[in-house]
Phi, psi and omega in degrees: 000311181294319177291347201262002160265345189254031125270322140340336220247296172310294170303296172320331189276355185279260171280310202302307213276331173318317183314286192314305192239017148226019133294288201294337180259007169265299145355287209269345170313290186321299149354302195284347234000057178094004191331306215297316176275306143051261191220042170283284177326320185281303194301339162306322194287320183299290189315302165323328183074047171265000161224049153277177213201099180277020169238022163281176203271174242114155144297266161240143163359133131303358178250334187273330168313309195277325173290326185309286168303324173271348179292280219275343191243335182284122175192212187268033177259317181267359174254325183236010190252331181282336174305310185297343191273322183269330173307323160302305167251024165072184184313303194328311198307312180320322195276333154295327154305334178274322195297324200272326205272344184296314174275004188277355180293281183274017177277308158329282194313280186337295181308329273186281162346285176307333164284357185228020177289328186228092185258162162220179184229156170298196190267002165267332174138342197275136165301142183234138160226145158170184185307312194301315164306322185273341163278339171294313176281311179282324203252321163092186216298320180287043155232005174296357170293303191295348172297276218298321176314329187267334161319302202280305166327320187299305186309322206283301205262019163250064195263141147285024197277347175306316199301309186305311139006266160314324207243023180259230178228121164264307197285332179295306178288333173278324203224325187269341203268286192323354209237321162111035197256343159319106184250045180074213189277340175283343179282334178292342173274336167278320176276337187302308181321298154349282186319294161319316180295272183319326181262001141300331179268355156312288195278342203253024150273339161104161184320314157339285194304304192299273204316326168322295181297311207288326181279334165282323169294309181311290222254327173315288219286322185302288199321284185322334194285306159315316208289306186287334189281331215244314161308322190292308176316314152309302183314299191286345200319304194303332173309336192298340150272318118015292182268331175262320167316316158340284169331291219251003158273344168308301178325301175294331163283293190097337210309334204260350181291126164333099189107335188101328187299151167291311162318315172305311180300327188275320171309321173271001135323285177271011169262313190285323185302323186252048165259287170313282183272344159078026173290137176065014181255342139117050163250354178306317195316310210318329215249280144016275194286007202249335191286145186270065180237092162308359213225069186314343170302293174312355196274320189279007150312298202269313157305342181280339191270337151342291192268353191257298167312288184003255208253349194258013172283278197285016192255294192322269131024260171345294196310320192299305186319304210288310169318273204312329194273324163105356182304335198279336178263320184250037207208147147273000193291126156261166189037254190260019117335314194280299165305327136353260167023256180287351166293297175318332157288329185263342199224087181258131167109334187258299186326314186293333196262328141325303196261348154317300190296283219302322194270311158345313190276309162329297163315284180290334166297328162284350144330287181318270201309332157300000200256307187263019173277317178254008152286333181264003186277332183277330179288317198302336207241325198213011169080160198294355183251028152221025204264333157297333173297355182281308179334315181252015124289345181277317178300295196306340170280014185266315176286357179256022176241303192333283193300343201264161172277178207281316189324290170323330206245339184300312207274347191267344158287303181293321195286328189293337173296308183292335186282318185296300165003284203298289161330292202294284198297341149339300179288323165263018161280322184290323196231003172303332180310331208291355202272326182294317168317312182283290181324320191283311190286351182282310200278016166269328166307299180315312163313309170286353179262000000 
């Protein structure tokens, strides 16, 4: 079972998805005329919350909409999914991880729009946005199959087991092994177990509780991350160009990549990338679409800013860490081990226990917000009074992330993001006109006023 997913996982991620989501998010870049560069300064502006309006229909805030989605997507996608991008493909890979969030930019503004151009509501009455809304509503009925395909992937691959996994060891390697307190597969079972407990007393307070914490955690642990990272980066300052000429002649080359290719080098580029910023796998919309907004442009503006803090800042960062201490050429280590490392190489005695903390924190905040991408996939599919039973499958797979090995749990996660892929992007390719039409008349409006 495990090999024939992470053969699935490997096929789908080669030419289809390439195609789909750096073909189709180059289109709409194009498409778009350049919105992500553009109209970076309004959406910055947006983001201030200088035209909000709290009596519009909603949840929450657009800015609590953009903290939300970046709380679920700055994780262990930018401390162990860029570790992973470079032990596969070298340095070369990060400059395809920058190439995927530009276009993922406006693959987000399309997308992201498009939720709250077409929000529905579930069978209680509560407004819903996310792909599953926009196909039903934007595309109509005879396109609910491609709803539910994505429903059904959401519920699978929007699982915490990577998260659970990873941060299984990080605690193993920092605080149980040096100490000798390491017991094998019964400690991934004492902690999977933890794990479940604490992020059950989260989730099962429902979206209020999850945003409270998840919104109190967040900008505290990125601060400390910048903080730590950007210290490592001094110590190191003259390499640092040096290290970004790597990135990007690395890119052309292959050389450092596992086969040599270049082609290699760029898949696991946009594979780790849409891991990270999640552009085009449609959870953002979900999140989004959630918003006290009227004005779908803005919405997707203020949503284009995503994959850009993401991968090519906080991706960015990492890389550099990993890059600079040179652990990526003299270590066996994969995923967040390889980032270990060189935090510990740069920082000795302290640097583990910084990203020990940081990845602890990442982790469980990105518990939360999945829990609730896939309580609305569940609600969609199987209505809001059973859409609680997903909570306590979700816990038990927390503890089956613990225990599974990493390949397994990377690749069966890459494969369920490519089946969401296949909807979202569909839809919004499909309904991008309705978005360009809404674009010309918003920067026209803005303009007479």
């Amino acid at each position: 079972m495990g090999e024939f997913i992470v053969n699935f996982s490997n096929w789908i991620w080669d030419t289809p998805m390439l195609v789909l989501l750096m073909g189709g998010g180059f289109i709409l870049l194009v498409y778009s005329g350049f919105i992500p560069f553009m109209k970076l300064g309004h959406a910055i502006s947006l983001v201030r919350g200088k035209y909000d309006d709290q009596n519009l229909p909603g949840q929450i805030s657009s800015r609590q909409a953009l903290s939300a989605a970046i709380a679920a997507t700055v994780g262990l996608g930018n401390i162990s999914g860029v570790a992973i991008a470079i032990n596969m493909g070298g340095p070369g890979a990060i400059f395809w991880m920058w190439m995927s969030a530009f276009v993922g930019m406006a693959t987000k503004y399309f997308s992201c729009s498009l939720s709250i151009m077409f929000r529905g509501k579930d069978d209680s009455g509560e407004v819903q946005g996310g792909p599953m809304y926009v196909i039903e509503e934007g595309m109509g009925k005879k396109w609910k199959p491609l709803a539910v395909l994505f429903s059904v992937a959401g519920v699978l691959g929007l699982l915490a087991i990577f998260q659970a996994n990873q941060l299984t060891a990080v605690l193993r390697s920092v605080l149980l092994m040096p100490n000798g307190l390491d017991q094998g597969d019964l400690t991934k079972w004492i902690l999977g177990i933890s794990m479940m407990l604490i992020v059950a007393v989260v989730i099962l307070g429902g979206i209020k509780r999850i945003a409270l914490v998840a919104s109190r955690l967040v900008p505290f642990m990125v601060a400390l991350y910048f903080i730590t990272v950007i210290i490592i980066m001094i110590q190191y300052i003259e390499n640092v160009p040096d290290m970004l000429w790597l990135i990007i002649s690395d890119a052309f080359t292959g050389e450092a990549a596992m086969g040599g290719a270049v082609g290699a080098v760029i898949v696991i580029g946009a594979r780790r990338a849409a891991f990270s910023n999640e552009a085009g796998i449609g959870t953002a919309p979900m999140v989004h679409g959630a918003s006290k907004n009227n004005e779908p442009v803005r919405e997707g503006l203020i949503a284009m800013l995503g994959p850009f803090i993401d991968t090519v800042v906080v991706c960015t960062l990492t890389a550099l860490v990993i890059l600079l201490t040179g652990v990526w050429e003299s270590t066996e280590n994969d995923g967040v081990r390889l980032t270990l490392s060189a935090f510990e190489m740069a920082l000795p005695g302290l640097g583990k226990y910084l990203l020990m903390v940081a990845v602890l924190v990442f982790a469980l905040s990105t518990m939360f917000t999945y829990s609730y991408y896939g309580h609305k996939c569940f609600n969609y599919l199987f209505g809001s009074k059973k859409a609680d039973y997903y909570n306590y499958f979700y816990l038990v797979t927390i503890v089956a992330g613990a225990v599974a090995s990493l390949e397994v749990v990377v690749s069966f996660i890459d494969g369920m993001y490519a089946v969401m892929a296949i909807p979202t992007m569909i839809s919004t390719i499909y309904l991008a006109p309705k978005v360009k039409a809404a674009s010309k008349d918003y920067f026209e409006r803005m303009k007479n006023k």
